[in-house]
Amino acid sequence: MLLYIGLTILVFVLMEPITWATHRYVMHGFLWSLHRDHHEPNHSKLEKNDWFAFIFSIPSMLCFYFGHMRENPWYYCLGTGILLYGIAYFFVHDIIIHQRVKWFTRSKNRYIRQLRWAHKMHHKHLGPENGESFGFLYVEKKYRAKIKRDDDLNNNSAQRQ
């Protein structure tokens, strides 16, 4: 059982670099036509970009299918790791960052602020080229450092008052 849990966690962790590469080279590459509206201001509840949720669920569903057909629990571990990453992605990207559901709107949590800043830097590029910050759960050092600097400045100014 611990081996299955470990494999599921490993798949979840490995999904971040896979997602980074997919976002960088597929969504900002040959499938930009589906992702473009996510970088443009709009007030619609749905975007063409939302098709990626369905597209990216296919590998997980296939793993569950083959796990059942071949009675192989390893496939279930793969499918579960992918599914859990998809749930985390939805929660972080759609709820925390883009606030499609109004939760955590004024969070002071450092990690959430780092995620929001990194994603803001990603969205400052309206075209597929010259992008940055393609990950979702891992925040690059330069964005973590920026939020730390902001906190240090705020703490220093509060101490002076």
mmCIF file with all atom_site columns, N, CA and C in Angstrom, residues 12 15 53 56-57 60 64 79-96 103 136-137:
data_model
loop_
_atom_site.group_PDB
_atom_site.id
_atom_site.type_symbol
_atom_site.label_atom_id
_atom_site.label_alt_id
_atom_site.label_comp_id
_atom_site.label_asym_id
_atom_site.label_entity_id
_atom_site.label_seq_id
_atom_site.pdbx_PDB_ins_code
_atom_site.Cartn_x
_atom_site.Cartn_y
_atom_site.Cartn_z
_atom_site.occupancy
_atom_site.B_iso_or_equiv
_atom_site.pdbx_formal_charge
_atom_site.auth_seq_id
_atom_site.auth_comp_id
_atom_site.auth_asym_id
_atom_site.auth_atom_id
_atom_site.pdbx_PDB_model_num
ATOM 1  N N  . PHE A 1 12  ? 2.041   12.927 -8.907  1.00 0.00 ? 12  PHE A N  1
ATOM 2  C CA . PHE A 1 12  ? 1.561   14.284 -8.619  1.00 0.00 ? 12  PHE A CA 1
ATOM 3  C C  . PHE A 1 12  ? 2.712   15.284 -8.747  1.00 0.00 ? 12  PHE A C  1
ATOM 4  N N  . MET A 1 15  ? 3.935   15.911 -12.278 1.00 0.00 ? 15  MET A N  1
ATOM 5  C CA . MET A 1 15  ? 2.993   16.635 -13.134 1.00 0.00 ? 15  MET A CA 1
ATOM 6  C C  . MET A 1 15  ? 3.367   18.110 -13.271 1.00 0.00 ? 15  MET A C  1
ATOM 7  N N  . ALA A 1 53  ? -9.049  21.599 -19.631 1.00 0.00 ? 53  ALA A N  1
ATOM 8  C CA . ALA A 1 53  ? -9.432  20.766 -18.483 1.00 0.00 ? 53  ALA A CA 1
ATOM 9  C C  . ALA A 1 53  ? -9.905  19.398 -18.976 1.00 0.00 ? 53  ALA A C  1
ATOM 10 N N  . PHE A 1 56  ? -6.807  17.525 -20.707 1.00 0.00 ? 56  PHE A N  1
ATOM 11 C CA . PHE A 1 56  ? -5.825  17.026 -19.749 1.00 0.00 ? 56  PHE A CA 1
ATOM 12 C C  . PHE A 1 56  ? -6.397  15.947 -18.829 1.00 0.00 ? 56  PHE A C  1
ATOM 13 N N  . SER A 1 57  ? -7.709  15.772 -18.818 1.00 0.00 ? 57  SER A N  1
ATOM 14 C CA . SER A 1 57  ? -8.298  14.697 -18.010 1.00 0.00 ? 57  SER A CA 1
ATOM 15 C C  . SER A 1 57  ? -8.228  13.347 -18.727 1.00 0.00 ? 57  SER A C  1
ATOM 16 N N  . SER A 1 60  ? -5.687  10.696 -17.386 1.00 0.00 ? 60  SER A N  1
ATOM 17 C CA . SER A 1 60  ? -6.134  10.137 -16.115 1.00 0.00 ? 60  SER A CA 1
ATOM 18 C C  . SER A 1 60  ? -7.247  9.114  -16.339 1.00 0.00 ? 60  SER A C  1
ATOM 19 N N  . PHE A 1 64  ? -7.282  4.998  -15.471 1.00 0.00 ? 64  PHE A N  1
ATOM 20 C CA . PHE A 1 64  ? -8.310  4.289  -14.698 1.00 0.00 ? 64  PHE A CA 1
ATOM 21 C C  . PHE A 1 64  ? -8.931  3.170  -15.538 1.00 0.00 ? 64  PHE A C  1
ATOM 22 N N  . GLY A 1 79  ? -3.275  7.298  -12.649 1.00 0.00 ? 79  GLY A N  1
ATOM 23 C CA . GLY A 1 79  ? -4.499  8.072  -12.855 1.00 0.00 ? 79  GLY A CA 1
ATOM 24 C C  . GLY A 1 79  ? -4.846  8.942  -11.672 1.00 0.00 ? 79  GLY A C  1
ATOM 25 N N  . THR A 1 80  ? -4.647  8.417  -10.460 1.00 0.00 ? 80  THR A N  1
ATOM 26 C CA . THR A 1 80  ? -4.954  9.181  -9.251  1.00 0.00 ? 80  THR A CA 1
ATOM 27 C C  . THR A 1 80  ? -3.994  10.362 -9.089  1.00 0.00 ? 80  THR A C  1
ATOM 28 N N  . GLY A 1 81  ? -2.703  10.150 -9.355  1.00 0.00 ? 81  GLY A N  1
ATOM 29 C CA . GLY A 1 81  ? -1.734  11.248 -9.270  1.00 0.00 ? 81  GLY A CA 1
ATOM 30 C C  . GLY A 1 81  ? -2.076  12.364 -10.238 1.00 0.00 ? 81  GLY A C  1
ATOM 31 N N  . ILE A 1 82  ? -2.450  12.006 -11.463 1.00 0.00 ? 82  ILE A N  1
ATOM 32 C CA . ILE A 1 82  ? -2.832  13.001 -12.467 1.00 0.00 ? 82  ILE A CA 1
ATOM 33 C C  . ILE A 1 82  ? -4.117  13.718 -12.037 1.00 0.00 ? 82  ILE A C  1
ATOM 34 N N  . LEU A 1 83  ? -5.093  12.944 -11.558 1.00 0.00 ? 83  LEU A N  1
ATOM 35 C CA . LEU A 1 83  ? -6.365  13.524 -11.106 1.00 0.00 ? 83  LEU A CA 1
ATOM 36 C C  . LEU A 1 83  ? -6.150  14.493 -9.952  1.00 0.00 ? 83  LEU A C  1
ATOM 37 N N  . LEU A 1 84  ? -5.350  14.102 -8.968  1.00 0.00 ? 84  LEU A N  1
ATOM 38 C CA . LEU A 1 84  ? -5.102  14.984 -7.826  1.00 0.00 ? 84  LEU A CA 1
ATOM 39 C C  . LEU A 1 84  ? -4.408  16.269 -8.257  1.00 0.00 ? 84  LEU A C  1
ATOM 40 N N  . TYR A 1 85  ? -3.480  16.160 -9.213  1.00 0.00 ? 85  TYR A N  1
ATOM 41 C CA . TYR A 1 85  ? -2.838  17.370 -9.723  1.00 0.00 ? 85  TYR A CA 1
ATOM 42 C C  . TYR A 1 85  ? -3.870  18.255 -10.427 1.00 0.00 ? 85  TYR A C  1
ATOM 43 N N  . GLY A 1 86  ? -4.763  17.652 -11.185 1.00 0.00 ? 86  GLY A N  1
ATOM 44 C CA . GLY A 1 86  ? -5.818  18.418 -11.865 1.00 0.00 ? 86  GLY A CA 1
ATOM 45 C C  . GLY A 1 86  ? -6.712  19.150 -10.882 1.00 0.00 ? 86  GLY A C  1
ATOM 46 N N  . ILE A 1 87  ? -7.039  18.500 -9.774  1.00 0.00 ? 87  ILE A N  1
ATOM 47 C CA . ILE A 1 87  ? -7.851  19.139 -8.739  1.00 0.00 ? 87  ILE A CA 1
ATOM 48 C C  . ILE A 1 87  ? -7.080  20.300 -8.117  1.00 0.00 ? 87  ILE A C  1
ATOM 49 N N  . ALA A 1 88  ? -5.795  20.071 -7.811  1.00 0.00 ? 88  ALA A N  1
ATOM 50 C CA . ALA A 1 88  ? -4.961  21.135 -7.246  1.00 0.00 ? 88  ALA A CA 1
ATOM 51 C C  . ALA A 1 88  ? -4.837  22.289 -8.235  1.00 0.00 ? 88  ALA A C  1
ATOM 52 N N  . TYR A 1 89  ? -4.653  21.969 -9.509  1.00 0.00 ? 89  TYR A N  1
ATOM 53 C CA . TYR A 1 89  ? -4.554  23.004 -10.542 1.00 0.00 ? 89  TYR A CA 1
ATOM 54 C C  . TYR A 1 89  ? -5.833  23.849 -10.562 1.00 0.00 ? 89  TYR A C  1
ATOM 55 N N  . PHE A 1 90  ? -6.985  23.183 -10.585 1.00 0.00 ? 90  PHE A N  1
ATOM 56 C CA . PHE A 1 90  ? -8.252  23.920 -10.615 1.00 0.00 ? 90  PHE A CA 1
ATOM 57 C C  . PHE A 1 90  ? -8.369  24.825 -9.391  1.00 0.00 ? 90  PHE A C  1
ATOM 58 N N  . PHE A 1 91  ? -8.071  24.277 -8.227  1.00 0.00 ? 91  PHE A N  1
ATOM 59 C CA . PHE A 1 91  ? -8.187  25.048 -6.995  1.00 0.00 ? 91  PHE A CA 1
ATOM 60 C C  . PHE A 1 91  ? -7.244  26.250 -7.020  1.00 0.00 ? 91  PHE A C  1
ATOM 61 N N  . VAL A 1 92  ? -5.990  26.029 -7.368  1.00 0.00 ? 92  VAL A N  1
ATOM 62 C CA . VAL A 1 92  ? -4.995  27.104 -7.343  1.00 0.00 ? 92  VAL A CA 1
ATOM 63 C C  . VAL A 1 92  ? -5.229  28.103 -8.479  1.00 0.00 ? 92  VAL A C  1
ATOM 64 N N  . HIS A 1 93  ? -5.356  27.615 -9.695  1.00 0.00 ? 93  HIS A N  1
ATOM 65 C CA . HIS A 1 93  ? -5.424  28.499 -10.856 1.00 0.00 ? 93  HIS A CA 1
ATOM 66 C C  . HIS A 1 93  ? -6.771  29.205 -10.980 1.00 0.00 ? 93  HIS A C  1
ATOM 67 N N  . ASP A 1 94  ? -7.835  28.443 -10.919 1.00 0.00 ? 94  ASP A N  1
ATOM 68 C CA . ASP A 1 94  ? -9.148  29.032 -11.178 1.00 0.00 ? 94  ASP A CA 1
ATOM 69 C C  . ASP A 1 94  ? -9.765  29.711 -9.958  1.00 0.00 ? 94  ASP A C  1
ATOM 70 N N  . ILE A 1 95  ? -9.512  29.171 -8.764  1.00 0.00 ? 95  ILE A N  1
ATOM 71 C CA . ILE A 1 95  ? -10.130 29.746 -7.573  1.00 0.00 ? 95  ILE A CA 1
ATOM 72 C C  . ILE A 1 95  ? -9.214  30.772 -6.905  1.00 0.00 ? 95  ILE A C  1
ATOM 73 N N  . ILE A 1 96  ? -7.970  30.387 -6.612  1.00 0.00 ? 96  ILE A N  1
ATOM 74 C CA . ILE A 1 96  ? -7.086  31.296 -5.882  1.00 0.00 ? 96  ILE A CA 1
ATOM 75 C C  . ILE A 1 96  ? -6.542  32.407 -6.776  1.00 0.00 ? 96  ILE A C  1
ATOM 76 N N  . TRP A 1 103 ? -13.170 32.965 -3.331  1.00 0.00 ? 103 TRP A N  1
ATOM 77 C CA . TRP A 1 103 ? -12.576 32.527 -2.072  1.00 0.00 ? 103 TRP A CA 1
ATOM 78 C C  . TRP A 1 103 ? -11.163 33.088 -2.015  1.00 0.00 ? 103 TRP A C  1
ATOM 79 N N  . PHE A 1 136 ? 2.578   26.071 -12.279 1.00 0.00 ? 136 PHE A N  1
ATOM 80 C CA . PHE A 1 136 ? 1.326   26.364 -11.583 1.00 0.00 ? 136 PHE A CA 1
ATOM 81 C C  . PHE A 1 136 ? 1.450   26.270 -10.075 1.00 0.00 ? 136 PHE A C  1
ATOM 82 N N  . LEU A 1 137 ? 2.130   25.283 -9.564  1.00 0.00 ? 137 LEU A N  1
ATOM 83 C CA . LEU A 1 137 ? 2.218   25.119 -8.123  1.00 0.00 ? 137 LEU A CA 1
ATOM 84 C C  . LEU A 1 137 ? 3.587   25.519 -7.580  1.00 0.00 ? 137 LEU A C  1
#
